PDB file of C-alpha atoms in Angstrom:
ATOM      1  CA  UNK A   1      90.567  93.280  78.536  1.00 52.00           C
ATOM      2  CA  UNK A   2      89.344  96.741  77.596  1.00 50.00           C
ATOM      3  CA  UNK A   3      91.335  98.426  80.207  1.00 60.00           C
ATOM      4  CA  UNK A   4      94.724  96.678  78.939  1.00 66.00           C
ATOM      5  CA  UNK A   5      93.928  98.113  75.542  1.00 72.00           C
ATOM      6  CA  UNK A   6      93.280 101.556  77.040  1.00 67.00           C
ATOM      7  CA  UNK A   7      96.601 101.447  78.823  1.00 65.00           C
ATOM      8  CA  UNK A   8      98.554 100.419  75.579  1.00 71.00           C
ATOM      9  CA  UNK A   9      96.589 103.265  73.599  1.00 74.00           C
ATOM     10  CA  UNK A  10      97.471 105.680  76.005  1.00 67.00           C
ATOM     11  CA  UNK A  11     101.275 104.668  76.006  1.00 68.00           C
ATOM     12  CA  UNK A  12     101.219 104.862  72.144  1.00 76.00           C
ATOM     13  CA  UNK A  13      99.565 108.190  71.980  1.00 76.00           C
ATOM     14  CA  UNK A  14     101.150 109.888  75.132  1.00 70.00           C
ATOM     15  CA  UNK A  15     104.510 107.989  75.648  1.00 64.00           C
ATOM     16  CA  UNK A  16     105.618 105.919  78.325  1.00 60.00           C
ATOM     17  CA  UNK A  17     106.051 108.649  80.786  1.00 61.00           C
ATOM     18  CA  UNK A  18     103.109 110.821  80.491  1.00 68.00           C
ATOM     19  CA  UNK A  19     100.852 111.326  83.636  1.00 71.00           C
ATOM     20  CA  UNK A  20      97.608 110.332  81.242  1.00 75.00           C
ATOM     21  CA  UNK A  21      99.138 106.770  80.716  1.00 81.00           C
ATOM     22  CA  UNK A  22      99.520 106.812  84.614  1.00 84.00           C
ATOM     23  CA  UNK A  23      95.722 107.435  84.917  1.00 87.00           C
ATOM     24  CA  UNK A  24      95.047 104.601  82.602  1.00 85.00           C
ATOM     25  CA  UNK A  25      97.420 102.327  84.537  1.00 89.00           C
ATOM     26  CA  UNK A  26      95.723 103.524  87.920  1.00 94.00           C
ATOM     27  CA  UNK A  27      92.214 102.825  86.524  1.00 93.00           C
ATOM     28  CA  UNK A  28      93.117  99.293  85.263  1.00 93.00           C
ATOM     29  CA  UNK A  29      94.854  98.799  88.773  1.00 96.00           C
ATOM     30  CA  UNK A  30      91.488  99.816  90.547  1.00 96.00           C
ATOM     31  CA  UNK A  31      89.660  97.336  88.408  1.00 95.00           C
ATOM     32  CA  UNK A  32      91.993  94.892  89.525  1.00 96.00           C
ATOM     33  CA  UNK A  33      91.808  95.699  93.385  1.00 97.00           C
ATOM     34  CA  UNK A  34      87.924  95.296  93.059  1.00 97.00           C
ATOM     35  CA  UNK A  35      88.065  92.041  91.658  1.00 97.00           C
ATOM     36  CA  UNK A  36      90.606  90.873  94.391  1.00 97.00           C
ATOM     37  CA  UNK A  37      93.813  90.632  92.221  1.00 97.00           C
ATOM     38  CA  UNK A  38      95.593  92.563  94.534  1.00 97.00           C
ATOM     39  CA  UNK A  39      98.996  91.394  93.495  1.00 97.00           C
ATOM     40  CA  UNK A  40      98.243  92.640  89.690  1.00 96.00           C
ATOM     41  CA  UNK A  41      96.590  95.762  90.960  1.00 97.00           C
ATOM     42  CA  UNK A  42      99.760  96.664  92.941  1.00 97.00           C
ATOM     43  CA  UNK A  43     102.062  96.284  90.136  1.00 95.00           C
ATOM     44  CA  UNK A  44      99.858  98.576  87.930  1.00 94.00           C
ATOM     45  CA  UNK A  45      99.554 101.171  90.588  1.00 96.00           C
ATOM     46  CA  UNK A  46     103.102 101.047  91.358  1.00 96.00           C
ATOM     47  CA  UNK A  47     103.721 101.503  87.739  1.00 91.00           C
ATOM     48  CA  UNK A  48     101.262 104.559  87.669  1.00 92.00           C
ATOM     49  CA  UNK A  49     102.941 105.897  90.750  1.00 95.00           C
ATOM     50  CA  UNK A  50     106.338 105.906  89.158  1.00 91.00           C
ATOM     51  CA  UNK A  51     104.940 107.676  86.228  1.00 87.00           C
ATOM     52  CA  UNK A  52     103.261 110.458  88.200  1.00 90.00           C
ATOM     53  CA  UNK A  53     106.375 110.868  90.191  1.00 91.00           C
ATOM     54  CA  UNK A  54     108.364 111.558  87.376  1.00 86.00           C
ATOM     55  CA  UNK A  55     105.837 113.490  85.296  1.00 84.00           C
ATOM     56  CA  UNK A  56     104.363 115.852  87.986  1.00 88.00           C
ATOM     57  CA  UNK A  57     106.657 115.147  91.036  1.00 91.00           C
ATOM     58  CA  UNK A  58     106.529 112.581  94.130  1.00 93.00           C
ATOM     59  CA  UNK A  59     104.686 114.995  96.475  1.00 94.00           C
ATOM     60  CA  UNK A  60     101.751 115.885  94.030  1.00 95.00           C
ATOM     61  CA  UNK A  61      98.359 115.189  95.158  1.00 96.00           C
ATOM     62  CA  UNK A  62      97.768 112.817  92.183  1.00 94.00           C
ATOM     63  CA  UNK A  63     101.256 110.995  93.445  1.00 96.00           C
ATOM     64  CA  UNK A  64      99.724 110.810  96.760  1.00 97.00           C
ATOM     65  CA  UNK A  65      96.306 109.215  95.466  1.00 97.00           C
ATOM     66  CA  UNK A  66      98.674 106.379  94.132  1.00 98.00           C
ATOM     67  CA  UNK A  67     100.139 105.986  97.479  1.00 98.00           C
ATOM     68  CA  UNK A  68      96.967 105.879  99.218  1.00 98.00           C
ATOM     69  CA  UNK A  69      95.834 103.249  96.896  1.00 98.00           C
ATOM     70  CA  UNK A  70      98.849 101.330  97.342  1.00 98.00           C
ATOM     71  CA  UNK A  71      98.175 101.747 101.269  1.00 98.00           C
ATOM     72  CA  UNK A  72      94.814  99.829 100.812  1.00 98.00           C
ATOM     73  CA  UNK A  73      96.097  97.327  98.199  1.00 98.00           C
ATOM     74  CA  UNK A  74      99.220  96.388 100.470  1.00 98.00           C
ATOM     75  CA  UNK A  75      97.059  96.060 103.613  1.00 97.00           C
ATOM     76  CA  UNK A  76      94.820  93.919 101.997  1.00 96.00           C
ATOM     77  CA  UNK A  77      97.442  91.806 100.764  1.00 97.00           C
ATOM     78  CA  UNK A  78      98.918  91.585 104.385  1.00 97.00           C
ATOM     79  CA  UNK A  79     102.232  93.271 103.574  1.00 98.00           C
ATOM     80  CA  UNK A  80     101.830  95.873 106.311  1.00 97.00           C
ATOM     81  CA  UNK A  81     105.431  97.606 106.086  1.00 97.00           C
ATOM     82  CA  UNK A  82     104.746  98.278 102.219  1.00 98.00           C
ATOM     83  CA  UNK A  83     101.372  99.601 103.105  1.00 98.00           C
ATOM     84  CA  UNK A  84     102.681 101.821 105.897  1.00 98.00           C
ATOM     85  CA  UNK A  85     105.485 103.194 103.742  1.00 98.00           C
ATOM     86  CA  UNK A  86     103.099 104.148 101.013  1.00 98.00           C
ATOM     87  CA  UNK A  87     100.609 105.396 103.715  1.00 98.00           C
ATOM     88  CA  UNK A  88     102.966 107.692 105.454  1.00 98.00           C
ATOM     89  CA  UNK A  89     104.074 108.856 101.762  1.00 98.00           C
ATOM     90  CA  UNK A  90     100.375 109.872 100.801  1.00 98.00           C
ATOM     91  CA  UNK A  91      99.927 111.566 104.224  1.00 98.00           C
ATOM     92  CA  UNK A  92     103.087 113.377 104.043  1.00 97.00           C
ATOM     93  CA  UNK A  93     102.035 114.844 100.472  1.00 97.00           C
ATOM     94  CA  UNK A  94      98.454 115.081 101.254  1.00 97.00           C
ATOM     95  CA  UNK A  95      99.506 117.429 104.312  1.00 96.00           C
ATOM     96  CA  UNK A  96     101.423 119.733 101.915  1.00 95.00           C
ATOM     97  CA  UNK A  97      98.660 120.387  99.592  1.00 96.00           C
ATOM     98  CA  UNK A  98      95.318 119.847 101.140  1.00 96.00           C
ATOM     99  CA  UNK A  99      93.191 121.256 104.066  1.00 95.00           C
ATOM    100  CA  UNK A 100      93.367 118.943 107.144  1.00 93.00           C
ATOM    101  CA  UNK A 101      89.642 118.194 106.878  1.00 94.00           C
ATOM    102  CA  UNK A 102      90.072 116.785 103.289  1.00 95.00           C
ATOM    103  CA  UNK A 103      88.578 113.338 102.824  1.00 96.00           C
ATOM    104  CA  UNK A 104      91.608 111.820 101.523  1.00 97.00           C
ATOM    105  CA  UNK A 105      93.564 112.866 104.254  1.00 97.00           C
ATOM    106  CA  UNK A 106      90.757 111.113 106.782  1.00 97.00           C
ATOM    107  CA  UNK A 107      91.014 108.012 104.383  1.00 97.00           C
ATOM    108  CA  UNK A 108      94.787 107.687 104.602  1.00 98.00           C
ATOM    109  CA  UNK A 109      95.035 108.269 108.288  1.00 98.00           C
ATOM    110  CA  UNK A 110      92.532 105.610 108.834  1.00 98.00           C
ATOM    111  CA  UNK A 111      94.146 103.165 106.599  1.00 98.00           C
ATOM    112  CA  UNK A 112      97.130 103.721 108.190  1.00 98.00           C
ATOM    113  CA  UNK A 113      95.783 103.782 111.914  1.00 98.00           C
ATOM    114  CA  UNK A 114      94.498  99.977 110.792  1.00 98.00           C
ATOM    115  CA  UNK A 115      98.175  99.225 109.558  1.00 98.00           C
ATOM    116  CA  UNK A 116      99.672 100.602 112.846  1.00 98.00           C
ATOM    117  CA  UNK A 117      97.250  98.406 114.613  1.00 97.00           C
ATOM    118  CA  UNK A 118      98.759  95.524 112.915  1.00 97.00           C
ATOM    119  CA  UNK A 119     102.279  96.521 113.719  1.00 97.00           C
ATOM    120  CA  UNK A 120     101.192  96.645 117.465  1.00 96.00           C
ATOM    121  CA  UNK A 121     101.961 100.350 117.420  1.00 97.00           C
ATOM    122  CA  UNK A 122      98.754 101.123 119.396  1.00 97.00           C
ATOM    123  CA  UNK A 123      99.310 104.784 120.383  1.00 97.00           C
ATOM    124  CA  UNK A 124     100.163 105.768 116.772  1.00 97.00           C
ATOM    125  CA  UNK A 125      97.079 103.622 115.651  1.00 98.00           C
ATOM    126  CA  UNK A 126      94.801 105.388 118.192  1.00 98.00           C
ATOM    127  CA  UNK A 127      96.160 108.779 117.419  1.00 98.00           C
ATOM    128  CA  UNK A 128      95.495 108.371 113.590  1.00 98.00           C
ATOM    129  CA  UNK A 129      91.952 106.748 113.945  1.00 98.00           C
ATOM    130  CA  UNK A 130      90.810 109.034 116.568  1.00 98.00           C
ATOM    131  CA  UNK A 131      91.950 112.150 114.578  1.00 97.00           C
ATOM    132  CA  UNK A 132      90.206 110.557 111.571  1.00 97.00           C
ATOM    133  CA  UNK A 133      87.286 109.774 113.438  1.00 98.00           C
ATOM    134  CA  UNK A 134      86.830 113.323 114.627  1.00 97.00           C
ATOM    135  CA  UNK A 135      87.266 115.069 111.364  1.00 97.00           C
ATOM    136  CA  UNK A 136      85.003 112.760 109.452  1.00 97.00           C
ATOM    137  CA  UNK A 137      82.209 113.429 112.355  1.00 97.00           C
ATOM    138  CA  UNK A 138      82.701 116.978 112.255  1.00 96.00           C
ATOM    139  CA  UNK A 139      82.789 117.448 108.314  1.00 95.00           C
ATOM    140  CA  UNK A 140      79.901 114.821 107.664  1.00 96.00           C
ATOM    141  CA  UNK A 141      81.832 112.246 106.352  1.00 95.00           C
ATOM    142  CA  UNK A 142      79.487 109.364 107.762  1.00 96.00           C
ATOM    143  CA  UNK A 143      81.122 106.473 105.729  1.00 96.00           C
ATOM    144  CA  UNK A 144      84.524 107.237 106.714  1.00 96.00           C
ATOM    145  CA  UNK A 145      83.301 107.956 110.440  1.00 97.00           C
ATOM    146  CA  UNK A 146      81.958 104.578 110.595  1.00 98.00           C
ATOM    147  CA  UNK A 147      85.279 103.007 109.148  1.00 97.00           C
ATOM    148  CA  UNK A 148      87.181 104.760 111.846  1.00 97.00           C
ATOM    149  CA  UNK A 149      84.956 103.617 114.546  1.00 98.00           C
ATOM    150  CA  UNK A 150      85.255 100.037 113.313  1.00 98.00           C
ATOM    151  CA  UNK A 151      89.006 100.210 113.112  1.00 97.00           C
ATOM    152  CA  UNK A 152      89.146 101.753 116.693  1.00 98.00           C
ATOM    153  CA  UNK A 153      87.098  98.774 118.015  1.00 97.00           C
ATOM    154  CA  UNK A 154      89.591  96.385 116.229  1.00 97.00           C
ATOM    155  CA  UNK A 155      92.452  98.418 117.792  1.00 97.00           C
ATOM    156  CA  UNK A 156      90.704  97.968 121.228  1.00 96.00           C
ATOM    157  CA  UNK A 157      90.556  94.142 120.901  1.00 96.00           C
ATOM    158  CA  UNK A 158      93.870  93.682 119.473  1.00 96.00           C
ATOM    159  CA  UNK A 159      95.447  95.824 122.215  1.00 95.00           C
ATOM    160  CA  UNK A 160      93.321  94.002 124.908  1.00 93.00           C
ATOM    161  CA  UNK A 161      94.377  90.752 123.542  1.00 91.00           C
ATOM    162  CA  UNK A 162      98.202  91.864 123.357  1.00 88.00           C
ATOM    163  CA  UNK A 163      97.872  92.937 126.916  1.00 84.00           C
ATOM    164  CA  UNK A 164      96.341  89.745 128.111  1.00 83.00           C
ATOM    165  CA  UNK A 165      99.035  87.394 126.419  1.00 78.00           C
ATOM    166  CA  UNK A 166     101.886  89.697 128.015  1.00 74.00           C
ATOM    167  CA  UNK A 167     100.081  89.279 131.161  1.00 72.00           C
ATOM    168  CA  UNK A 168      99.662  85.407 130.827  1.00 70.00           C
ATOM    169  CA  UNK A 169     103.451  85.333 129.730  1.00 66.00           C
ATOM    170  CA  UNK A 170     104.433  87.005 132.990  1.00 59.00           C
ATOM    171  CA  UNK A 171     102.410  84.965 135.231  1.00 58.00           C
ATOM    172  CA  UNK A 172     103.713  82.061 133.559  1.00 56.00           C
ATOM    173  CA  UNK A 173     107.415  83.161 134.283  1.00 56.00           C
ATOM    174  CA  UNK A 174     106.564  83.285 138.032  1.00 52.00           C
TER     175      UNK A 174
END
């Protein structure tokens, strides 16, 4: 309830299209995300993203942070196409402004790799996840490295199951 009041206060103080209002919406969305209220979180972060895109540009790192958060929210909701769309937007913007070893790029590559696994786009998933793991290990981002390792294991299991299912189907046809 306090966060909702803070968002309204920001709107009154700074106006509807001010990036500070975007930060308030984003903060409220992150709280809802942590509470597992992904639909509500997504709505608020989408609004924040729109405000950032209008106030400071669609490829600004703050706008990319909204996209990275939406990647996570939509992935958690199971909407992998929306997750992929936001992940690609975040990665494009981050690559424009940040060093390739920045932890935000590593996080997005890992998240996008998980999405590509769910889309059965295994080569892309593996490339993203391996790159995220290499950078995370080289730069001491242990938590991100562990996440990438876990996601690579899921990728291998998913790819193996998919391959086994295709083999079984082709055997059944003979």
